[in-house]
Amino acid sequence: MNQEPIIVADNIRKKFGTNQVLKGVSLSARQGDVVTLIGSSGSGKSTFLRCMNLLEIPDDGKIFVDGEWVQMRPKPRGYQEPADRHQVDRIRAKLAMVFQNFNLWSHMTILENVIEAPIHVLKKPKKLVVDEAMALLDKVGISGKAHAYPSHLSGGQQQRAAIARALAMQPKVMLLDEPTSALDPELVGEVLRVLQQLAQEGRTMIIVTHEMKFAREVASQVVFLDQGVIAEQGHPEQIFLSPATERCRQFLASVKWS
Amino acid sequence: MDFQLVWQYFPDLLNGAWLTIELVALSLFVGFFLAFICGLAALSRYHLLRYLAQSYMFIFRGSPLLIQIYLIYYGSSQISWIKDSFLWAILSQAYWCALIALTLNTAAYTAEIVRGAIRNIPQGAIEAGKSFGMSRWLLFRRITLPQTLRLMIPAYSNEVIQMLHASALVGAITLMDLTATAQNLISRTYASYSFYLAIAVIYLVTTYVISGIFRLLERRLYRHLRLNEA
Ligand SMILES: Nc1ncnc2c1ncn2[C@@H]1O[C@H](COP(=O)(O)OP(=O)(O)OP(=O)(O)O)[C@@H](O)[C@H]1O
Ligand SMILES: [Mg+2]
């Protein structure tokens, strides 16, 4: 396996107003890694994930994706901003994101959602993209819904469609922010099964999740974020069976293990 | 109601109706584009643009259309540099003054509708677009614009109907639109009841057609909300 990391976040800091949400967070993943980010509400997990694809611009720190560092330049008043918008777009296209609330485009059918970015961002031929999209929808088990609109689907189906939409970009890394948190309990399983399968296929994923059982089973690396710093990080067995810090112990004791 | 009389002058009424429809259609068409520019400017992160757009909207929504028509038509004739410039060729004509007033007015109201619609687009849809590497223009064209148009329809169909009715004010500067034509016929025949009723019906039918067009549009654009086709 390739030894160079595919994604690196180096010493990321981010402040909202006076609220220092990330206080120097670093993470790196190689191809095939599945990193699960856990931590209590408000610890900065989403913010950190969103810094990686620059939906939030880190005040300080660097991002590396697939061979290139994101170019930053100092802002006149403030911290830093991306120097090259095209580079940001290029990097985002390699990091498909799956959101807690699915964020499908409501005015497009499921199939249109899936083919949108490959056609218009990656500029792939439509015919090819449609075939790939149908195969992906089949894989996540909703090919029958290809021509339905998102509002006609259950939450679990919508999230699986969003996963198919992300996969259609053939991303280097998938970023998933609590992909099952908005779902009714009985729909969580169908989405986790899809993610588990992706992990087995060797997809590189960084997943924020409150599903501890899943976080433990699927991860190659677990990161416990606490008040804007990584309090503990390591192999799932180590984190879940013998957490080194008191904070992590408390956190694991407080969450439910459905 | 004197049908015979109305029928006799029906061609005049149709001429008037045609001028009304022409003024309303042209001003709506141009006003729609202006409204998008203005609505986007009102949401811009540049202070100056925002300020200009908001002032424009405030002025044209804050004063009566009739006064705007008067100001453009009579006001311009009192400003000497306008009278000396090429603008006078346009601003000396009631038709163009009415068209300009109607256009600027509907653009201001529609800009407010555009601004509200853009604000109501779910932020997640925009973020999803960004997260897949869409450029700003692509994002606007493929996500923001179609969602804005859908959110605008109910308020905009009202605006179109209001414009149809407000256009009756252009008679104040000598234009023979539907209302002015009727008034003219009444002053000659004294059949006020018949003619007012006749043009009310014409306005009603036109409004009905406009509503029908918007209903068709909604049927098409709101497919994604209809549950029975899943
Ligand atoms: N755009 C924003 N503006 C201001 N404050 C923000 C913004 N986004 C996040 N925050 C704040 O940053 C802190 C961390 O938020 P974040 O969403 O990263 O936490 P989280 O670990 O993902 O929590 P959760 O498990 O509830 O999703 C919170 O206190 C939140 O209020
Ligand atoms: Mg979060």
Coordinates of C-alpha atoms and ligand atoms in Angstrom, one line a residue:
Chain A
M1 CA 0.0 0.0 0.0
N2 CA 1.1 3.5 -0.8
Q3 CA 2.9 5.0 2.2
E4 CA 2.4 8.7 1.4
P5 CA -0.7 10.1 3.1
I6 CA -3.6 10.9 0.8
I7 CA -5.0 13.6 3.2
V8 CA -3.3 15.6 5.9
A9 CA -4.7 18.3 8.2
D10 CA -1.8 20.0 10.0
N11 CA -2.3 21.9 13.1
I12 CA -5.8 23.3 12.2
R13 CA -7.1 26.2 14.3
K14 CA -10.5 27.8 13.9
K15 CA -12.3 30.4 15.9
F16 CA -15.9 31.6 15.6
G17 CA -16.0 35.0 17.2
T18 CA -14.4 34.5 20.5
N19 CA -15.1 30.8 20.6
Q20 CA -11.9 28.9 19.8
V21 CA -13.4 25.7 18.4
L22 CA -10.2 24.0 17.1
K23 CA -7.0 24.5 18.9
G24 CA -4.5 22.9 16.7
V25 CA -5.9 19.6 15.3
S26 CA -3.8 17.3 13.1
L27 CA -4.7 14.2 11.3
S28 CA -3.4 12.2 8.4
A29 CA -4.8 9.2 6.6
R30 CA -3.4 6.9 4.0
Q31 CA -5.3 5.3 1.1
G32 CA -7.7 2.7 2.5
D33 CA -7.8 4.1 6.0
V34 CA -11.1 4.6 7.7
V35 CA -10.8 7.2 10.4
T36 CA -13.7 7.7 12.8
L37 CA -14.0 10.9 14.7
I38 CA -15.8 10.8 18.0
G39 CA -16.4 13.2 20.8
S40 CA -19.1 15.0 22.6
S41 CA -21.4 17.6 21.1
G42 CA -19.7 20.9 20.4
S43 CA -16.2 19.4 20.5
G44 CA -15.5 20.6 17.0
K45 CA -15.8 17.4 14.9
S46 CA -18.0 18.9 12.2
T47 CA -15.9 22.0 12.0
F48 CA -12.7 20.0 11.7
L49 CA -14.2 17.9 8.9
R50 CA -15.5 21.0 7.1
C51 CA -12.0 22.5 7.3
M52 CA -10.7 19.6 5.3
N53 CA -12.7 20.4 2.2
L54 CA -12.5 24.1 3.0
L55 CA -16.2 24.7 3.6
E56 CA -14.7 26.4 6.7
I57 CA -11.4 28.2 6.2
P58 CA -9.0 27.3 8.9
D59 CA -7.6 30.4 10.7
D60 CA -4.2 28.6 10.8
G61 CA -2.9 25.3 9.7
K62 CA -2.5 23.5 6.4
I63 CA -4.4 21.0 4.3
F64 CA -2.8 18.5 2.0
V65 CA -4.8 16.4 -0.4
D66 CA -3.6 13.9 -3.0
G67 CA -0.2 15.3 -3.6
E68 CA -0.8 19.0 -3.1
W69 CA -0.9 21.5 -0.3
V70 CA -3.8 24.0 -0.4
Q71 CA -2.3 27.4 -1.1
M72 CA -3.1 29.9 1.5
R73 CA -2.4 33.6 1.7
P74 CA -2.7 36.0 4.6
K75 CA -5.9 38.0 4.7
P76 CA -5.7 41.8 5.2
R77 CA -7.7 41.7 8.4
G78 CA -7.7 38.2 9.9
Y79 CA -6.0 35.0 9.4
Q80 CA -5.7 33.3 6.0
E81 CA -7.7 32.5 2.9
P82 CA -7.2 30.2 0.0
A83 CA -5.0 31.8 -2.6
D84 CA -6.4 29.9 -5.6
R85 CA -10.1 29.3 -6.0
H86 CA -9.6 26.8 -8.8
Q87 CA -7.3 24.7 -6.6
V88 CA -10.0 24.7 -3.9
D89 CA -12.6 23.5 -6.4
R90 CA -10.2 20.9 -7.7
I91 CA -9.5 19.6 -4.2
R92 CA -13.1 19.6 -3.2
A93 CA -13.9 17.4 -6.2
K94 CA -11.6 14.8 -4.8
L95 CA -13.2 14.8 -1.4
A96 CA -16.9 14.0 -1.7
M97 CA -18.9 14.8 1.4
V98 CA -21.9 13.1 2.9
F99 CA -24.0 15.4 5.2
Q100 CA -26.0 14.7 8.2
N101 CA -29.1 16.1 6.5
F102 CA -28.3 14.5 3.1
N103 CA -28.5 17.8 1.3
L104 CA -29.7 16.3 -1.9
W105 CA -30.8 18.9 -4.5
S106 CA -34.6 18.8 -4.2
H107 CA -35.3 20.0 -7.7
M108 CA -33.5 17.1 -9.3
T109 CA -34.4 13.4 -9.5
I110 CA -32.1 11.0 -7.6
L111 CA -30.4 10.0 -10.9
E112 CA -29.9 13.7 -11.8
N113 CA -28.4 14.3 -8.3
V114 CA -25.9 11.6 -8.9
I115 CA -24.8 12.6 -12.4
E116 CA -24.8 16.3 -11.8
A117 CA -21.2 16.9 -10.5
P118 CA -19.5 14.2 -12.6
I119 CA -20.9 15.8 -15.7
H120 CA -20.5 19.4 -14.9
V121 CA -17.5 19.4 -12.6
L122 CA -15.5 16.4 -13.9
K123 CA -16.8 16.9 -17.4
K124 CA -17.3 13.3 -18.0
P125 CA -19.6 12.2 -20.9
K126 CA -23.2 11.9 -19.9
K127 CA -23.8 8.4 -21.3
L128 CA -20.9 7.0 -19.2
V129 CA -21.9 8.8 -16.1
V130 CA -25.5 7.6 -16.3
D131 CA -24.3 4.0 -16.6
E132 CA -22.0 4.4 -13.6
A133 CA -24.7 6.2 -11.6
M134 CA -27.2 3.4 -12.2
A135 CA -24.7 0.8 -11.1
L136 CA -24.0 2.9 -7.9
L137 CA -27.7 3.3 -7.2
D138 CA -28.0 -0.5 -7.6
K139 CA -25.1 -1.0 -5.2
V140 CA -26.8 1.1 -2.5
G141 CA -30.1 -0.6 -3.2
I142 CA -32.2 2.2 -4.6
S143 CA -32.0 1.8 -8.4
G144 CA -35.8 1.6 -8.4
K145 CA -35.9 5.2 -7.2
A146 CA -33.6 6.6 -9.8
H147 CA -36.4 8.8 -11.3
A148 CA -38.0 9.8 -8.1
Y149 CA -37.4 13.1 -6.4
P150 CA -35.6 13.3 -3.0
S151 CA -38.8 14.3 -1.2
H152 CA -40.4 11.0 -2.2
L153 CA -37.7 8.9 -0.5
S154 CA -37.3 7.9 3.2
G155 CA -34.4 9.3 5.1
G156 CA -32.4 6.1 4.8
Q157 CA -33.0 6.0 1.0
Q158 CA -32.0 9.7 0.7
Q159 CA -28.8 9.1 2.6
R160 CA -28.0 6.1 0.5
A161 CA -28.6 8.3 -2.6
A162 CA -26.3 10.9 -1.1
I163 CA -23.6 8.2 -0.7
A164 CA -24.1 7.2 -4.3
R165 CA -23.8 10.8 -5.3
A166 CA -20.5 11.1 -3.4
L167 CA -19.2 7.8 -4.9
A168 CA -20.0 8.9 -8.4
M169 CA -17.2 11.5 -8.0
Q170 CA -14.7 8.6 -7.6
P171 CA -13.3 10.6 -4.6
K172 CA -9.9 10.0 -3.1
V173 CA -11.4 10.4 0.3
M174 CA -15.0 10.5 1.5
L175 CA -15.9 12.8 4.4
L176 CA -19.0 11.8 6.3
D177 CA -20.5 14.0 9.0
E178 CA -22.8 12.0 11.2
P179 CA -24.4 10.2 8.2
T180 CA -27.0 8.4 10.4
S181 CA -27.9 11.0 13.0
A182 CA -30.9 12.4 11.2
L183 CA -32.4 9.0 10.6
D184 CA -35.1 7.1 12.5
P185 CA -33.5 4.3 14.5
E186 CA -34.9 1.6 12.2
L187 CA -33.3 3.2 9.1
V188 CA -29.8 3.5 10.6
G189 CA -28.8 -0.1 9.9
E190 CA -29.4 0.1 6.1
V191 CA -27.0 3.1 5.8
L192 CA -24.4 1.6 8.2
R193 CA -24.4 -1.6 6.1
V194 CA -23.6 0.4 3.0
L195 CA -20.7 2.2 4.7
Q196 CA -19.4 -1.0 6.1
Q197 CA -19.3 -2.5 2.7
L198 CA -17.4 0.6 1.4
A199 CA -14.9 0.2 4.2
Q200 CA -14.3 -3.4 3.2
E201 CA -13.7 -2.4 -0.4
G202 CA -10.8 -0.2 0.9
R203 CA -12.4 3.2 0.4
T204 CA -10.7 6.0 2.3
M205 CA -13.1 7.6 4.6
I206 CA -13.2 10.0 7.5
I207 CA -16.4 9.6 9.4
V208 CA -17.8 11.7 12.3
T209 CA -20.2 9.4 14.1
H210 CA -22.1 8.9 17.4
E211 CA -22.6 5.2 16.5
M212 CA -19.9 3.7 18.8
K213 CA -20.3 0.1 17.8
F214 CA -19.9 1.1 14.1
A215 CA -17.0 3.4 14.9
R216 CA -15.2 0.6 16.5
E217 CA -15.9 -2.1 13.9
V218 CA -15.2 -0.1 10.8
A219 CA -12.3 2.1 11.9
S220 CA -8.6 1.6 11.2
Q221 CA -8.0 4.6 13.4
V222 CA -10.2 6.3 16.0
V223 CA -9.8 9.9 16.9
F224 CA -11.3 11.3 20.1
L225 CA -11.8 15.1 19.9
D226 CA -12.4 17.0 23.1
Q227 CA -12.8 20.8 23.4
G228 CA -11.0 21.4 20.2
V229 CA -8.0 19.2 20.7
I230 CA -7.3 15.5 20.0
A231 CA -7.4 14.0 23.4
E232 CA -6.8 10.5 22.3
Q233 CA -6.1 8.7 19.0
G234 CA -5.2 5.2 18.0
H235 CA -6.4 1.7 17.1
P236 CA -10.1 1.1 17.9
E237 CA -9.4 -1.7 20.3
Q238 CA -7.0 0.5 22.3
I239 CA -9.4 3.4 22.4
F240 CA -12.5 1.5 23.2
L241 CA -11.0 -1.2 25.5
S242 CA -8.4 0.8 27.4
P243 CA -8.7 4.5 26.9
A244 CA -5.8 6.3 28.4
T245 CA -7.4 9.6 29.3
E246 CA -10.1 10.2 31.9
R247 CA -12.1 12.4 29.4
C248 CA -12.3 9.6 26.9
R249 CA -13.3 7.1 29.5
Q250 CA -16.1 9.4 30.7
F251 CA -17.2 10.0 27.1
L252 CA -17.4 6.3 26.3
A253 CA -19.3 5.6 29.5
S254 CA -21.8 8.4 28.6
V255 CA -22.8 7.3 25.1
K256 CA -25.3 4.6 24.4
W257 CA -24.1 1.4 22.6
S258 CA -27.2 0.6 20.6
Chain B
M1 CA -75.7 47.0 -19.7
D2 CA -75.8 48.0 -23.3
F3 CA -74.3 45.1 -25.2
Q4 CA -74.8 46.7 -28.6
L5 CA -73.0 49.8 -27.7
V6 CA -70.1 47.9 -26.2
W7 CA -70.0 45.6 -29.2
Q8 CA -69.9 48.7 -31.5
Y9 CA -66.8 50.0 -29.8
F10 CA -65.2 46.7 -29.1
P11 CA -62.4 47.1 -31.6
D12 CA -61.4 50.3 -29.7
L13 CA -61.4 48.4 -26.4
L14 CA -59.3 45.7 -28.0
N15 CA -56.8 48.3 -29.1
G16 CA -56.6 49.6 -25.6
A17 CA -56.2 46.1 -24.2
W18 CA -53.4 45.5 -26.6
L19 CA -51.5 48.5 -25.5
T20 CA -52.0 47.5 -21.8
I21 CA -50.7 44.0 -22.5
E22 CA -47.8 45.3 -24.5
L23 CA -46.7 47.7 -21.8
V24 CA -47.1 45.1 -19.1
A25 CA -45.4 42.3 -21.0
L26 CA -42.4 44.4 -22.0
S27 CA -41.9 45.9 -18.6
L28 CA -42.2 42.5 -16.9
F29 CA -39.7 41.0 -19.3
V30 CA -37.0 43.7 -18.8
G31 CA -37.9 44.1 -15.2
F32 CA -37.3 40.5 -14.5
F33 CA -33.7 40.7 -15.5
L34 CA -33.1 43.9 -13.7
A35 CA -34.7 42.3 -10.6
F36 CA -32.2 39.5 -10.7
I37 CA -29.3 41.9 -10.9
C38 CA -30.7 44.0 -8.2
G39 CA -31.7 41.1 -6.0
L40 CA -28.2 39.6 -6.2
A41 CA -26.7 43.0 -5.6
A42 CA -28.8 43.4 -2.5
L43 CA -27.2 40.2 -1.2
S44 CA -23.7 41.0 -2.3
R45 CA -20.9 41.2 0.3
Y46 CA -19.8 44.5 -1.1
H47 CA -21.3 47.4 0.9
L48 CA -21.7 49.8 -1.9
L49 CA -23.5 47.4 -4.2
R50 CA -25.8 46.4 -1.4
Y51 CA -26.5 50.0 -0.5
L52 CA -27.3 51.0 -4.1
A53 CA -29.6 48.1 -4.6
Q54 CA -31.4 48.6 -1.4
S55 CA -31.9 52.3 -2.0
Y56 CA -33.3 51.6 -5.4
M57 CA -35.7 49.1 -4.0
F58 CA -36.7 51.4 -1.2
I59 CA -37.4 54.3 -3.5
F60 CA -39.5 52.5 -6.0
R61 CA -41.4 50.4 -3.5
G62 CA -41.8 53.3 -1.2
S63 CA -43.5 55.8 -3.5
P64 CA -46.7 55.5 -5.6
L65 CA -46.4 54.3 -9.2
L66 CA -48.5 57.3 -10.3
I67 CA -46.0 59.7 -8.9
Q68 CA -43.1 57.8 -10.5
I69 CA -44.9 58.0 -13.9
Y70 CA -45.5 61.8 -13.4
L71 CA -41.9 62.4 -12.3
I72 CA -40.4 60.6 -15.3
Y73 CA -42.8 62.2 -17.8
Y74 CA -43.3 65.8 -16.5
G75 CA -40.2 66.0 -14.4
S76 CA -37.8 65.2 -17.2
S77 CA -39.2 68.0 -19.4
Q78 CA -38.1 70.5 -16.7
I79 CA -34.5 69.4 -16.5
S80 CA -32.6 71.3 -19.1
W81 CA -29.7 68.9 -19.6
I82 CA -32.1 66.1 -20.3
K83 CA -33.9 68.3 -22.9
D84 CA -30.6 69.0 -24.6
S85 CA -29.5 65.4 -24.7
F86 CA -30.4 62.5 -26.8
L87 CA -32.5 61.2 -23.9
W88 CA -35.1 63.7 -24.8
A89 CA -36.0 61.7 -27.9
I90 CA -37.2 59.0 -25.5
L91 CA -38.3 60.9 -22.5
S92 CA -40.5 63.3 -24.5
Q93 CA -42.7 60.4 -25.4
A94 CA -45.4 59.2 -23.0
Y95 CA -45.1 55.6 -24.2
W96 CA -41.4 55.3 -23.3
C97 CA -41.9 57.2 -20.0
A98 CA -44.7 54.7 -19.0
L99 CA -42.6 51.8 -20.0
I100 CA -39.6 53.0 -18.0
A101 CA -41.7 53.7 -15.0
L102 CA -43.5 50.3 -15.1
T103 CA -40.2 48.5 -15.7
L104 CA -38.3 50.2 -12.8
N105 CA -41.3 49.7 -10.5
T106 CA -41.8 46.0 -11.2
A107 CA -38.0 45.4 -11.1
A108 CA -37.9 46.8 -7.5
Y109 CA -40.8 44.6 -6.3
T110 CA -39.4 41.6 -8.1
A111 CA -36.0 42.2 -6.7
E112 CA -37.4 41.9 -3.2
I113 CA -39.0 38.6 -4.3
V114 CA -35.7 37.4 -5.7
R115 CA -33.9 38.4 -2.5
G116 CA -36.3 36.6 -0.3
A117 CA -36.2 33.4 -2.5
I118 CA -32.4 33.3 -2.5
R119 CA -32.4 33.6 1.2
N120 CA -34.8 30.8 1.6
I121 CA -32.8 28.3 -0.5
P122 CA -31.7 25.6 1.9
Q123 CA -28.1 26.3 2.8
G124 CA -27.3 22.6 2.6
A125 CA -28.1 22.5 -1.2
I126 CA -25.5 25.3 -1.7
E127 CA -23.0 23.6 0.5
A128 CA -23.4 20.3 -1.2
G129 CA -22.7 22.0 -4.5
K130 CA -19.5 23.6 -3.1
S131 CA -18.4 20.4 -1.6
F132 CA -18.4 18.7 -5.0
G133 CA -16.1 21.4 -6.4
M134 CA -18.7 23.4 -8.3
S135 CA -17.4 26.8 -9.3
R136 CA -19.4 29.9 -8.3
W137 CA -21.0 30.3 -11.7
L138 CA -21.9 26.6 -12.0
L139 CA -23.4 26.7 -8.6
F140 CA -25.5 29.7 -9.5
R141 CA -26.6 28.2 -12.8
R142 CA -27.4 24.7 -11.7
I143 CA -28.5 25.0 -8.1
T144 CA -29.2 28.6 -7.0
L145 CA -31.1 29.8 -10.1
P146 CA -33.4 26.8 -10.5
Q147 CA -34.2 26.8 -6.8
T148 CA -34.8 30.6 -6.7
L149 CA -37.2 30.4 -9.7
R150 CA -39.2 27.7 -7.9
L151 CA -39.4 29.6 -4.7
M152 CA -40.4 32.8 -6.5
I153 CA -43.5 31.5 -8.4
P154 CA -46.2 32.2 -5.9
A155 CA -45.1 35.8 -5.1
Y156 CA -44.2 36.5 -8.7
S157 CA -47.6 35.5 -10.1
N158 CA -49.1 38.0 -7.7
E159 CA -46.7 40.7 -9.0
V160 CA -47.6 40.0 -12.6
I161 CA -51.3 40.4 -11.8
Q162 CA -50.7 43.5 -9.8
M163 CA -48.8 45.0 -12.7
L164 CA -51.6 44.3 -15.0
H165 CA -54.0 46.3 -12.8
A166 CA -51.5 49.0 -11.9
S167 CA -50.8 49.7 -15.6
A168 CA -54.2 51.4 -15.7
L169 CA -52.3 54.5 -14.3
V170 CA -50.6 55.1 -17.6
G171 CA -53.7 56.8 -18.8
A172 CA -52.7 59.7 -16.6
I173 CA -50.0 60.7 -19.2
T174 CA -52.3 60.5 -22.3
L175 CA -51.7 56.8 -23.2
M176 CA -54.8 55.1 -24.5
D177 CA -54.6 51.8 -22.6
L178 CA -57.7 49.8 -21.8
T179 CA -58.9 52.0 -18.9
A180 CA -58.2 55.2 -20.7
T181 CA -60.0 54.0 -23.8
A182 CA -63.0 53.1 -21.7
Q183 CA -63.0 56.5 -20.1
N184 CA -62.7 58.2 -23.4
L185 CA -65.7 56.2 -24.8
I186 CA -67.7 57.1 -21.6
S187 CA -67.1 60.8 -22.1
R188 CA -68.6 60.4 -25.6
T189 CA -71.5 58.1 -24.9
Y190 CA -72.1 58.5 -21.1
A191 CA -72.5 54.7 -20.8
S192 CA -70.2 54.5 -17.9
Y193 CA -71.8 51.3 -16.4
S194 CA -71.5 49.4 -19.6
F195 CA -67.9 50.3 -20.4
Y196 CA -66.5 49.9 -16.9
L197 CA -68.2 46.5 -16.6
A198 CA -66.8 45.6 -20.0
I199 CA -63.2 46.4 -19.2
A200 CA -63.5 44.8 -15.8
V201 CA -64.4 41.6 -17.6
I202 CA -61.5 42.0 -20.0
Y203 CA -59.1 42.5 -17.0
L204 CA -60.6 39.5 -15.3
V205 CA -60.2 37.3 -18.3
T206 CA -56.6 38.4 -18.7
T207 CA -55.9 37.7 -15.1
Y208 CA -57.5 34.3 -15.4
V209 CA -55.2 33.5 -18.3
I210 CA -52.1 34.7 -16.4
S211 CA -53.1 32.6 -13.4
G212 CA -53.5 29.6 -15.7
I213 CA -50.1 30.1 -17.1
F214 CA -48.6 30.1 -13.6
R215 CA -50.5 27.0 -12.7
L216 CA -49.1 25.2 -15.6
L217 CA -45.6 26.4 -14.6
E218 CA -46.1 25.3 -11.1
R219 CA -47.3 21.9 -12.3
R220 CA -44.0 21.5 -14.2
L221 CA -41.6 23.0 -11.7
Y222 CA -43.2 21.6 -8.6
R223 CA -43.0 18.0 -9.8
H224 CA -40.5 17.3 -7.1
L225 CA -43.1 18.1 -4.4
R226 CA -45.9 16.0 -5.7
L227 CA -46.2 12.8 -3.8
N228 CA -48.3 10.7 -6.1
E229 CA -45.7 10.1 -8.7
A230 CA -43.1 8.4 -6.5
Ligands
LIG1 N1 -20.7 28.7 11.6 C1 -20.5 28.8 12.9 N2 -20.6 30.0 13.6 C2 -20.4 30.1 14.9 N3 -20.2 29.1 15.7 C3 -20.1 27.9 15.2 C4 -20.3 27.7 13.8 N4 -20.1 26.4 13.5 C5 -19.9 25.8 14.7 N5 -19.9 26.7 15.7 C6 -19.6 26.4 17.1 O1 -18.4 25.6 17.2 C7 -18.5 24.6 18.2 C8 -18.2 23.3 17.6 O2 -19.2 23.0 16.6 P1 -19.1 21.7 15.8 O3 -20.4 21.7 14.9 O4 -17.9 21.5 15.1 O5 -19.3 20.5 16.9 P2 -19.5 19.0 16.8 O6 -18.4 18.3 17.5 O7 -19.7 18.6 15.3 O8 -20.9 18.8 17.6 P3 -22.1 17.8 17.3 O9 -21.8 16.5 17.7 O10 -23.2 18.4 18.0 O11 -22.4 17.9 15.8 C9 -19.9 24.7 18.8 O12 -19.8 25.5 20.0 C10 -20.7 25.5 17.7 O13 -21.6 26.3 18.4
MG2 MG -21.4 18.1 14.1

